[in-house]
Coordinates of C-alpha atoms and ligand atoms in Angstrom, one line a residue:
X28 CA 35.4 -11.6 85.2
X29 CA 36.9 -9.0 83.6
X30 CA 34.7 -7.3 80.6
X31 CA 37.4 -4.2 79.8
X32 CA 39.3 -4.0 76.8
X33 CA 43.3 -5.1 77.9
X34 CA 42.5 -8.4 78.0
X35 CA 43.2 -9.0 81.5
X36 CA 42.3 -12.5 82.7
X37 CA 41.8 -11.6 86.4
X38 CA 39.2 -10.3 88.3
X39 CA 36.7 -7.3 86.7
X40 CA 39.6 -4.0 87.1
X41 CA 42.4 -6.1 87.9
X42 CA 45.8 -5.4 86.5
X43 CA 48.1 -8.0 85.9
X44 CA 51.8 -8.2 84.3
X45 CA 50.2 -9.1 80.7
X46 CA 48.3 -6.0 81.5
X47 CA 51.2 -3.5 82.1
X48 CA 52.4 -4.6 78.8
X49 CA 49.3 -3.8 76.6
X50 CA 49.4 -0.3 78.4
X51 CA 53.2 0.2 76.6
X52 CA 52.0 -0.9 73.6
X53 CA 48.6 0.8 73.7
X54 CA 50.9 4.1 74.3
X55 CA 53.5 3.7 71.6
X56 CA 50.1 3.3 68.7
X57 CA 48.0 6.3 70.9
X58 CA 46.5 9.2 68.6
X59 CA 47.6 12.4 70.1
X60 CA 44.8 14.6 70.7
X61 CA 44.9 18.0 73.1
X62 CA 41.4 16.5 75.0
X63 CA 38.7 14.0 74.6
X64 CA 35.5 14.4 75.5
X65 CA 33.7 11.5 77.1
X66 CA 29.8 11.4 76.4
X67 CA 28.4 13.4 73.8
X68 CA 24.9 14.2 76.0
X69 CA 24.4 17.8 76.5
X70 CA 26.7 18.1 79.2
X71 CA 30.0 17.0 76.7
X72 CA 28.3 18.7 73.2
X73 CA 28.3 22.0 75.3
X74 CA 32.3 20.9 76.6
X75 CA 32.9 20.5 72.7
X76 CA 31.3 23.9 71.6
X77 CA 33.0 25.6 74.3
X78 CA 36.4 24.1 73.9
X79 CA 36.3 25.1 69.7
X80 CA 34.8 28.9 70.2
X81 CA 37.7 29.3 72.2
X82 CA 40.2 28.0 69.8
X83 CA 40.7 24.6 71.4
X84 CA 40.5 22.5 68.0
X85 CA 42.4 19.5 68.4
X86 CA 39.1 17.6 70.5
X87 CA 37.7 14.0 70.0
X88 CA 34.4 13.7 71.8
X89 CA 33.7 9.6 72.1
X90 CA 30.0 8.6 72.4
X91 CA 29.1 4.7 73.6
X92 CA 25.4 5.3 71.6
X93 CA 25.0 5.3 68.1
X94 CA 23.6 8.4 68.6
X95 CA 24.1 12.2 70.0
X96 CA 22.1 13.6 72.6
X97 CA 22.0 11.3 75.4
X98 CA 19.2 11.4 78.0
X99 CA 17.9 14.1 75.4
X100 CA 16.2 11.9 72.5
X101 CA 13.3 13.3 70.3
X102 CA 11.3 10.2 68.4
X103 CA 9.6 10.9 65.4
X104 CA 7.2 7.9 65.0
X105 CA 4.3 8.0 62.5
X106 CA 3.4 11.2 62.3
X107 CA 3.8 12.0 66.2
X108 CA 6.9 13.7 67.8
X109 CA 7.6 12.1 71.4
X110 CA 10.1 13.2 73.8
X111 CA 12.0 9.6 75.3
X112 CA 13.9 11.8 77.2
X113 CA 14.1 15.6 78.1
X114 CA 11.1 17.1 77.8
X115 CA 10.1 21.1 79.2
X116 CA 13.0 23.4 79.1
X117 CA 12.5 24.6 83.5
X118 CA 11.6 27.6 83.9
X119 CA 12.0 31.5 81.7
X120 CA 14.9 34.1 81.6
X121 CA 16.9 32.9 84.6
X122 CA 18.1 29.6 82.5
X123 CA 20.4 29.9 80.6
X124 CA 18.7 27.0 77.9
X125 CA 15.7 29.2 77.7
X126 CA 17.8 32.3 76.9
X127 CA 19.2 30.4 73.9
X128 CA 16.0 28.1 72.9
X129 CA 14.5 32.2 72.6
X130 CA 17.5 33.4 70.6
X131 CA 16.2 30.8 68.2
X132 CA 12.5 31.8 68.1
X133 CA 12.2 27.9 68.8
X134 CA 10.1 28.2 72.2
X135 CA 6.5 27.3 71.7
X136 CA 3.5 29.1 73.6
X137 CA 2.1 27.8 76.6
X138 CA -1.3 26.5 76.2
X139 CA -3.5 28.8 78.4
X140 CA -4.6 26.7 82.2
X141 CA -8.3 26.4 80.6
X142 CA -7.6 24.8 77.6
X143 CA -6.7 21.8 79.2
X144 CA -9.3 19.4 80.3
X145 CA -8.6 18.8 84.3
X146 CA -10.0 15.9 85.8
X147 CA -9.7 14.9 89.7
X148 CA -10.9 11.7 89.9
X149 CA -10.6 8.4 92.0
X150 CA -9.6 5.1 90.2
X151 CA -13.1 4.4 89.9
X152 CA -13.7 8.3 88.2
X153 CA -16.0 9.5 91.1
X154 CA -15.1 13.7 91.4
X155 CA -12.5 14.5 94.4
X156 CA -13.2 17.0 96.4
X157 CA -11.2 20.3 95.0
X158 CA -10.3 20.8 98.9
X159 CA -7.9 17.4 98.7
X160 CA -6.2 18.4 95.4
X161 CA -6.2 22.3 96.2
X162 CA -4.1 21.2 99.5
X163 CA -1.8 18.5 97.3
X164 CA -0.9 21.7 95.6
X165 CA -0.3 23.9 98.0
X166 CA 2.3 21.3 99.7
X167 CA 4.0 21.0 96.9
X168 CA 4.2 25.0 95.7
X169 CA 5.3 25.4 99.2
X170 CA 8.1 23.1 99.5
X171 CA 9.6 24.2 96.2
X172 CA 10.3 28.0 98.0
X173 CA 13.8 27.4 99.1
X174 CA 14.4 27.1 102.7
X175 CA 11.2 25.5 103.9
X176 CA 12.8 21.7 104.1
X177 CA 15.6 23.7 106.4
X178 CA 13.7 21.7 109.5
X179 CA 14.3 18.5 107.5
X180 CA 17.5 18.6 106.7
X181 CA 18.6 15.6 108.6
X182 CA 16.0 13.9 107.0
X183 CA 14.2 12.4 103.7
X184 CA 12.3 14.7 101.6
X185 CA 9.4 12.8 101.6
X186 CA 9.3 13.0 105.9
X187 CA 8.2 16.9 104.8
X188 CA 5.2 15.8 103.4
X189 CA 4.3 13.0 105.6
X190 CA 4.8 15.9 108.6
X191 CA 2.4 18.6 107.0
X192 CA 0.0 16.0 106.1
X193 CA -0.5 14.4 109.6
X194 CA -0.6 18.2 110.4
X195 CA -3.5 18.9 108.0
X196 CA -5.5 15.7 108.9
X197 CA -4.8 15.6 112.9
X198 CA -6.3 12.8 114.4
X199 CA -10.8 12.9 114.1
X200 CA -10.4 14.4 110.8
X201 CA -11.0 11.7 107.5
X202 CA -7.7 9.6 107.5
X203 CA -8.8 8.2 104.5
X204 CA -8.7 11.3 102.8
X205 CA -5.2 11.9 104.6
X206 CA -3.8 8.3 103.3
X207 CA -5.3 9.4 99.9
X208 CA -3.6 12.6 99.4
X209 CA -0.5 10.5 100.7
X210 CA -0.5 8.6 98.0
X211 CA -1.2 10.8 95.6
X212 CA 1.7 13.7 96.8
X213 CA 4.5 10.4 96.9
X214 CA 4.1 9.1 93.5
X215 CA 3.8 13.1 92.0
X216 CA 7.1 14.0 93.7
X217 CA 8.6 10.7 92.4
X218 CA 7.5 11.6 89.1
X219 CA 9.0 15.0 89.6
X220 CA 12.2 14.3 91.2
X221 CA 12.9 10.8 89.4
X222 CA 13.0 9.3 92.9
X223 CA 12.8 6.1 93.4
X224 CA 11.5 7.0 97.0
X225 CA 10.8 10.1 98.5
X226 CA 12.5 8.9 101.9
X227 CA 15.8 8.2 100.0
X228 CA 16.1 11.8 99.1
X229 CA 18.1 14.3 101.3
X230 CA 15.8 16.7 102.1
X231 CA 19.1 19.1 102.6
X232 CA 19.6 18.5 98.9
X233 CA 16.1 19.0 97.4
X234 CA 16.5 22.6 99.1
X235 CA 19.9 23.4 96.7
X236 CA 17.8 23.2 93.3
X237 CA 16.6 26.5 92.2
X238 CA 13.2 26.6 90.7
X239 CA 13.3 29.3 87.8
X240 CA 9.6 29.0 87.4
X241 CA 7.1 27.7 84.9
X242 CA 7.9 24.8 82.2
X243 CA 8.5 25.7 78.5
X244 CA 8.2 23.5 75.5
X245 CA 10.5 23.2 71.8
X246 CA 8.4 24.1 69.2
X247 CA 10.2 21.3 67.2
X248 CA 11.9 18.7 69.7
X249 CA 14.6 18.5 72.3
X250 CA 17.3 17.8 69.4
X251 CA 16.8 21.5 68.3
X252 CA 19.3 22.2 70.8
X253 CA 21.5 18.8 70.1
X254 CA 21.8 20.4 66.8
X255 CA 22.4 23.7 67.7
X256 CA 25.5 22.4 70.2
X257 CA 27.1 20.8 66.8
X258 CA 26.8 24.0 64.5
X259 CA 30.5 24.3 63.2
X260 CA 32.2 21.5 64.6
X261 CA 33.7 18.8 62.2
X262 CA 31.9 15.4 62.3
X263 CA 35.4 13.7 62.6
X264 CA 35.5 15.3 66.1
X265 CA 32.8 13.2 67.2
X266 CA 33.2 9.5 67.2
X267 CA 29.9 7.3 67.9
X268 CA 29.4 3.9 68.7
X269 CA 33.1 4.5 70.9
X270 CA 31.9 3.4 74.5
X271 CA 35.2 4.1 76.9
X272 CA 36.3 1.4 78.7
X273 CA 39.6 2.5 80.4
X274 CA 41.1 5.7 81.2
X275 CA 44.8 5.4 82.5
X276 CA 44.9 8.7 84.3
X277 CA 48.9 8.9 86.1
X278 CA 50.4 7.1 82.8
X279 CA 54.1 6.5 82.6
X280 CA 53.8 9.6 80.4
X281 CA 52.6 11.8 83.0
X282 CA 51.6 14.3 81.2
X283 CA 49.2 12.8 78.9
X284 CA 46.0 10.9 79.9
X285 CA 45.5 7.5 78.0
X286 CA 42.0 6.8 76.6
X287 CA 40.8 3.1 75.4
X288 CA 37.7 2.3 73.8
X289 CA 35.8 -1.1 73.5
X290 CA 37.1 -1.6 70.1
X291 CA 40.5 -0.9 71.0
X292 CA 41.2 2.6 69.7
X293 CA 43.5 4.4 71.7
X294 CA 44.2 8.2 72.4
X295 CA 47.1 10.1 74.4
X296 CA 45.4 13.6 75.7
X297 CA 46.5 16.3 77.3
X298 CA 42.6 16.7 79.3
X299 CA 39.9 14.5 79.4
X300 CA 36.4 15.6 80.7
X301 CA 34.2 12.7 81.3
X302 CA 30.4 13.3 81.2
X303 CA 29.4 9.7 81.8
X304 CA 26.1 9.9 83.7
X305 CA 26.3 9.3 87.8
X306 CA 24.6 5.9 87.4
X307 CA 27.1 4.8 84.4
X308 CA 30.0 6.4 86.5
X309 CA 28.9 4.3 89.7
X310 CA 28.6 1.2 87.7
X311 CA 31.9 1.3 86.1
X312 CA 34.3 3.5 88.0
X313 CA 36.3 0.5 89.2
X314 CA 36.8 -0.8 86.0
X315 CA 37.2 2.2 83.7
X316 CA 39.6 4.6 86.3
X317 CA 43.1 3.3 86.8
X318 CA 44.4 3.8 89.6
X319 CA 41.3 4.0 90.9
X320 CA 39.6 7.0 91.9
X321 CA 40.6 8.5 95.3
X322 CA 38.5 7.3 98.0
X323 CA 36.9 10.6 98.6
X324 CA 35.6 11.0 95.2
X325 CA 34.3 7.5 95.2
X326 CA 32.3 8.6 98.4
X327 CA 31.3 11.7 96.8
X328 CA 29.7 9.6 94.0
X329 CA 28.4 6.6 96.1
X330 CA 26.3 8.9 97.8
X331 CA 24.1 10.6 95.0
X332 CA 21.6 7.8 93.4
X333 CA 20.6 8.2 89.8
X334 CA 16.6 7.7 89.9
X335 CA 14.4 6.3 87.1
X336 CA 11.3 7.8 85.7
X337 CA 10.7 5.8 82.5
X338 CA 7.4 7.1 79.5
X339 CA 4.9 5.2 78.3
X340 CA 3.0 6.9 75.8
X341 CA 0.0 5.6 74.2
X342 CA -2.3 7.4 71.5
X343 CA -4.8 7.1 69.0
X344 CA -5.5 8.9 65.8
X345 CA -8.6 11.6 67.5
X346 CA -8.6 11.1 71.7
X347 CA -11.8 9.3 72.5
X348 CA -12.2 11.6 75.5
X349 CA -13.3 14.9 74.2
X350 CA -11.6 17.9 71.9
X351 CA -9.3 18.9 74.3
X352 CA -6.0 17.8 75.9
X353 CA -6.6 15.8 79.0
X354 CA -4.8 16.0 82.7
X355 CA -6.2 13.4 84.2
X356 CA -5.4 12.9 88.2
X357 CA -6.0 9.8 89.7
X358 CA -6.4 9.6 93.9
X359 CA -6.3 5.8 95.1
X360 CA -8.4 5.3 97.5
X361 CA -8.6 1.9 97.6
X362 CA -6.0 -0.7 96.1
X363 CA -7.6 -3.7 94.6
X364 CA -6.0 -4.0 91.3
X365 CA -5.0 -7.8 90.0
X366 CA -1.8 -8.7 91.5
X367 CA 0.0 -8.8 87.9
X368 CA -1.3 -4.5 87.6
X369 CA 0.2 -3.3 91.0
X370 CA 2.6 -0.7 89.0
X371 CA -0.6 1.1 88.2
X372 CA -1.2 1.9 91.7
X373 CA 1.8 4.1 90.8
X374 CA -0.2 5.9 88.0
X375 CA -1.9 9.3 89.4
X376 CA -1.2 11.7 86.6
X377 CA -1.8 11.0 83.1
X378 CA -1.7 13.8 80.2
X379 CA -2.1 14.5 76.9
X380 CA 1.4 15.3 75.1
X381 CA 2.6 18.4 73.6
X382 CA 0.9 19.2 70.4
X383 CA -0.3 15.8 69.6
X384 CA -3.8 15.6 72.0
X385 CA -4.6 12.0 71.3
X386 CA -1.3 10.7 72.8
X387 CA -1.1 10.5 76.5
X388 CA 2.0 9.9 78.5
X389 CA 2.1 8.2 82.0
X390 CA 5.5 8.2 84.1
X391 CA 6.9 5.2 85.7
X392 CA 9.2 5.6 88.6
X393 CA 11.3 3.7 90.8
X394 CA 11.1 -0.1 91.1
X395 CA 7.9 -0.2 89.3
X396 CA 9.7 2.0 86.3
X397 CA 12.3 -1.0 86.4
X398 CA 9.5 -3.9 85.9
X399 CA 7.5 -2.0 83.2
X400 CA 10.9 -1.6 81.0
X401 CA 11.2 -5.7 81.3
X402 CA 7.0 -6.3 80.9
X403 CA 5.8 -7.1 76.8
X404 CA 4.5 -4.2 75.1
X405 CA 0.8 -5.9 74.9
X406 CA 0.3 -6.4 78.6
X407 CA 1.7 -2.4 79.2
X408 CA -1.2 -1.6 76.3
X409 CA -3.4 -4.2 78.4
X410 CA -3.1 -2.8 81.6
X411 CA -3.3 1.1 80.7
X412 CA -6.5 0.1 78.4
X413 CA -7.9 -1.4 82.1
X414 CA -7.0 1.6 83.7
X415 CA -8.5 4.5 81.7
X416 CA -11.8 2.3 81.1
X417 CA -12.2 2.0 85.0
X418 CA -11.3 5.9 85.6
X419 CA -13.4 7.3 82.6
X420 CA -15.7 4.5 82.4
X421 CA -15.6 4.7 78.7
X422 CA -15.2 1.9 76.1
X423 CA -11.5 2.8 75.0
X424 CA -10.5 1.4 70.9
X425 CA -7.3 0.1 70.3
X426 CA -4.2 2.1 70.7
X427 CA -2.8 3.2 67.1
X428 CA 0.2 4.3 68.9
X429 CA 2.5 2.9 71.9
X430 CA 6.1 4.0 73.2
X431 CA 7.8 3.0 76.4
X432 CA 11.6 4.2 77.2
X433 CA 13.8 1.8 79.6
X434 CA 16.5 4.4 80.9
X435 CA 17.7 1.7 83.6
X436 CA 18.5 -1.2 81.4
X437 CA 20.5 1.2 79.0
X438 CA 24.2 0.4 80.9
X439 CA 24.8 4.1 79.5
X440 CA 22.7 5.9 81.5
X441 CA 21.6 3.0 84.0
X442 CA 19.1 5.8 85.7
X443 CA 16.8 9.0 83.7
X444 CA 16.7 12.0 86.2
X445 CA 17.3 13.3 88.9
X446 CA 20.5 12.4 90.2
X447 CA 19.9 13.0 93.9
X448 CA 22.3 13.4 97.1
X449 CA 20.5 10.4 99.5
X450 CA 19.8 10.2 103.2
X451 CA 22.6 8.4 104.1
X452 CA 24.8 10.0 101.6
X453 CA 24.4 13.6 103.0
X454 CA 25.4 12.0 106.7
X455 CA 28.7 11.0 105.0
X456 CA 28.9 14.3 104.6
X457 CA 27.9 14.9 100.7
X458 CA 26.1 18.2 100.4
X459 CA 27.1 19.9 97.1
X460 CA 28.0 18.8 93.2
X461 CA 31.2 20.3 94.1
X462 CA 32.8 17.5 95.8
X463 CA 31.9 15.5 92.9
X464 CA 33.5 17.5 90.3
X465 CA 37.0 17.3 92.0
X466 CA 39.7 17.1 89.2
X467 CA 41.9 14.0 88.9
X468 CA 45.3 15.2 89.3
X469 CA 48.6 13.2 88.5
X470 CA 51.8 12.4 90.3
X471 CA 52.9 15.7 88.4
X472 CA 50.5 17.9 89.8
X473 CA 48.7 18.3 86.3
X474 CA 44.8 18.2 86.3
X475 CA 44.4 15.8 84.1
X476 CA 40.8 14.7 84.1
X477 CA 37.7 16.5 85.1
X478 CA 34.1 16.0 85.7
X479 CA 30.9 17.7 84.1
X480 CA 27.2 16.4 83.6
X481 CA 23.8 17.4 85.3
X482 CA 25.0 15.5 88.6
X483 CA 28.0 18.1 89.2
X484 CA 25.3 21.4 89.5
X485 CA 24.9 22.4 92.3
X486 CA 21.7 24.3 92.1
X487 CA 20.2 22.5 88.5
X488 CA 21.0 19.0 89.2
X489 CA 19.0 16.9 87.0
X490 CA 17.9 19.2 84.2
X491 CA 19.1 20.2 80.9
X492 CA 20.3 23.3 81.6
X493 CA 22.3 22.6 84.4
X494 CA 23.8 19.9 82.0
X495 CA 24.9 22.2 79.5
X496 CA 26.4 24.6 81.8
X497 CA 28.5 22.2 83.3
X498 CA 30.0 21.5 80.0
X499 CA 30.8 25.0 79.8
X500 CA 32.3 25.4 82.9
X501 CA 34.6 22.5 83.1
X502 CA 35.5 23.9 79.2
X503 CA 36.5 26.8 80.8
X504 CA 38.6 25.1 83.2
X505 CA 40.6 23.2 80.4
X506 CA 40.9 26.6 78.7
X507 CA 42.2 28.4 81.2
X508 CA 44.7 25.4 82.1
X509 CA 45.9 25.7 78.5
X510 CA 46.5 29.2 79.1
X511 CA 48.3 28.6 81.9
X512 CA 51.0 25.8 80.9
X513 CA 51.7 27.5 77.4
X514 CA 54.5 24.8 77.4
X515 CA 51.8 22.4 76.7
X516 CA 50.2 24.0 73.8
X517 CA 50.1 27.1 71.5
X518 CA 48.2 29.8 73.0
X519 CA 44.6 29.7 72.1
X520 CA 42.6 32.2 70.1
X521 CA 39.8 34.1 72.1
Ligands
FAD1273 C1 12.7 10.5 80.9 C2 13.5 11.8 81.2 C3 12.8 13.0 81.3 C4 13.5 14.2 81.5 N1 12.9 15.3 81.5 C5 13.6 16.5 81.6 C6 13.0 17.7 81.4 O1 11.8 17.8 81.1 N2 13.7 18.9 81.5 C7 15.0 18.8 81.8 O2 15.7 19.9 81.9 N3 15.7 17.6 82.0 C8 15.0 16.5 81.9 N4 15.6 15.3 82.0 C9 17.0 15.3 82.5 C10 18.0 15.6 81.3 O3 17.7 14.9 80.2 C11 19.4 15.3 81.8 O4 19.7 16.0 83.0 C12 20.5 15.8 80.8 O5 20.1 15.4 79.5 C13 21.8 15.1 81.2 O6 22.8 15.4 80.3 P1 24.3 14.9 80.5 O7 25.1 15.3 79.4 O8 24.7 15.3 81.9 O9 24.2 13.3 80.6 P2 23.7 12.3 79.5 O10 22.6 12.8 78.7 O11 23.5 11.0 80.2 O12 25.0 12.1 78.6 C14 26.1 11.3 78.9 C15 26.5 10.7 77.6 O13 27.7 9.9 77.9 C16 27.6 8.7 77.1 N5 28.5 7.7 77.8 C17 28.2 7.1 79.0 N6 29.2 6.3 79.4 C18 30.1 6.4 78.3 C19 31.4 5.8 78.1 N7 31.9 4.9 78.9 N8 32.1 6.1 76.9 C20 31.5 6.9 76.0 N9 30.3 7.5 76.2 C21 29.6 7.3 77.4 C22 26.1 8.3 77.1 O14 25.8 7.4 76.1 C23 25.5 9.7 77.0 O15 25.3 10.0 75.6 C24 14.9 14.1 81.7 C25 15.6 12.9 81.6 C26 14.9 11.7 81.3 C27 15.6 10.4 81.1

């Protein structure tokens, strides 16, 4: 049945004659506002920024969360700072997010490679040879260099791996060693991409991102930046706790977009740019969009998945393990684990957190990521406890602290990173962001809605930066549409 806010009886989207009506009324009580913003994740706080340095003022951004920030979302939790989201700002003076994180002197140094205490161990902590892991990174270094998944384009991203590895161990060599490295190279590339599989992942699309090299840290959390986004900008601007549920996009007022929120609130604007994450968007389109969204859009959007990489992070007041932060790589190399613990065969890295040494973080992808969020926080603590005993082999105290995010039950994000073009989605032709940031454009030939959020990069899909410089750009747009119909409003300052 229908859950959206008209009080339709029929099915979920349908629009009926008792329908119609509410829209009329909804109209004749609508706030006028020159655009909302839908989302108020980076992707719609940069839209917001933009949009007011450039003289756009009369903006309402609507966020579903009591909160800013979106997948961004820094926890301070006795005494420890943990990242739920967002963590490393990717790569130096090519992104655009490090060039501004800089500019506020709130970058922290790297910790040099050899303060770290590395550890290559099987599940049951005997050493692995440094050949395996030294050829594990190699693979991965290599197929980060644009242009070498070319071959695979037609293909998964994980069939790359599985080629080079059956290269590397050609039949006589130790296929146990091969099977090993295997499984330790899927479940670190799951972690990295968010995938739920690496053979649901075009291969063509993994070759678009750009890799502006090494990984940066805040000094002082993620939400620097969500705070610096809302320097200047009125808090009446931005309404929380205002999930969208309808946006009537060719109104009988063609000129104006019509915006209802759960509780009923209703807007008349001029733009809207929705930030909604691909997973909400996928969810919901059929319910929120009317009409509907053209068909080609909907295809554009069916075709990229929204994977889930979920944190568990679990510390104690001094780590038990030594004095310095641990990396701690785990090759399976046999899989006997209880029935009840098979997520932990998904475990291979586990690492000490930024500045806080006695918390370490494990990530949890895919359809394991999905039963951890839904498991009590005891057995998580139970099962990690059994873990790091059989792998260190020490007697391991009580936890003092525990986290664990749940980024797919959250109908707001429904998904963490990285929102990925699949297999079957690049045959149906889907190979850039671009045909999924197609402006909606009414029976008047007026852009009215348009699309921004780290889905619609091209080349920084899934990442922070590439979220904030869609909000720019699709701020720009508006902007320059303004500028262009100056019969819809004043000019704008520059
Ligand atoms: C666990 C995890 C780790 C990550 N690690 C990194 C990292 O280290 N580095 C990096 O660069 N990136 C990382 N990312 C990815 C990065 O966080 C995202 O790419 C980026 O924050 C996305 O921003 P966005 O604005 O596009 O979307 P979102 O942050 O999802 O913002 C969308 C906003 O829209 C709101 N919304 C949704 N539907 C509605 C509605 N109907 N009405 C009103 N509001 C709505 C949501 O509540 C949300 O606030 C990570 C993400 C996760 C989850």
């Amino acid at each position: 049945m229908c859950r959206c806010c008209l009080g339709c009886s029929g099915e979920e989207g349908s629009i009926n004659s008792k329908v119609i009506l509410n829209i009329f009324y909804k109209l004749s009580r609508a706030v006028n506002v020159d655009v909302v913003v839908i989302g108020g994740g980076v992707a719609g706080l940069s839209a917001l920024n933009t949009l007011f340095t450039h003289g756009v003022k009369d903006i309402l951004l609507l966020e579903a969360q009591d909160r800013l920030g979106g997948r961004v979302h820094t926890i301070r939790q006795d005494g420890v700072l943990v990242e739920e989201g967002a963590e490393w700002i990717h790569g130096g003076e090519q992104n655009s997010l490090y060039r501004l994180a800089t500019k506020l002197d709130a970058v922290d140094t790297n910790l040099p490679d050899d303060a770290w205490d590395h550890r290559f161990v099987t599940q049951d902590g005997r050493l692995v040879d440094s050949e395996v892991y030294e050829l594990a990174e190699l693979l991965m270094n290599k197929c980060k260099e644009n242009g070498m998944l070319v071959p695979f384009y037609n293909t998964s991203y994980g069939q790359y791996y599985i080629d080079r590895i059956q290269e590397a161990y050609r039949p006589g060599n130790n296929t146990a060693s091969g099977k090993a490295l295997l499984h330790y190279l899927e479940h670190m590339v799951n972690y990295e991409e968010g995938t739920g599989s690496w053979q649901d992942m075009s291969a063509r699309d993994a070759d678009q991102f750009i890799n502006y090299g090494d990984d940066h840290q805040w000094q002082d959390g993620y939400d620097t930046l969500i705070s610096q986004l809302t320097v200047g900008i009125p808090d009446s601007t931005m309404k929380l706790s205002s999930p969208v549920c309808k946006i009537f996009w060719d109104t009988p007022d063609q000129a104006r977009v019509l915006v209802v929120t759960l509780e009923g609130d209703t807007f008349l604007a001029q733009h809207v740019i929705v930030t909604a994450s691909i997973g909400h968007i996928r969810e919901r389109h059929k319910h929120i969009f009317s009409p509907e969204l053209p068909a080609s859009l909907v295809t554009a959007f069916m075709a990229v998945h929204l994977g889930v990489a979920n944190k568990v992070q679990v510390g104690w007041d001094e780590p038990w393990w030594g004095t310095d932060p641990l990396d701690l790589h785990i090759i399976w190399t046999t899989f006997d684990l209880p029935l009840d613990m098979s997520w932990l065969y998904g475990e291979v890295n586990i690492y000490s957190i930024h500045r806080h040494r006695g918390v370490l973080q494990l990530f949890v992808t895919g359809a394991n990521s999905i039963h951890v969020e839904n498991l009590p926080e005891d057995i998580i603590k139970k099962h990690v406890l059994y873990l790091l005993k059989r792998v260190t082999g020490e007697n391991i105290p009580q936890p003092t602290f525990f986290r664990r995010s749940r980024w797919s039950s959250n109908p707001w994000t429904r998904g963490s990173y990285s929102s990925y073009i699949t297999v079957s989605g690049a045959k149906a032709g889907i190979h850039h962001r671009d045909q999924l940031a197609v402006p909606l454009t009414n029976s008047k030939g007026k852009a009215v809605v348009v699309w921004a959020g780290e889905h619609t990069h091209n080349t920084r899909y899934g990442t922070v930066d590439g979220a904030m410089d869609t909000g720019k750009r699709e701020a720009l747009r508006i902007v320059s549409l303004i500028k262009s119909s100056s019969s819809l409003l004043p000019a704008v300052e520059n």
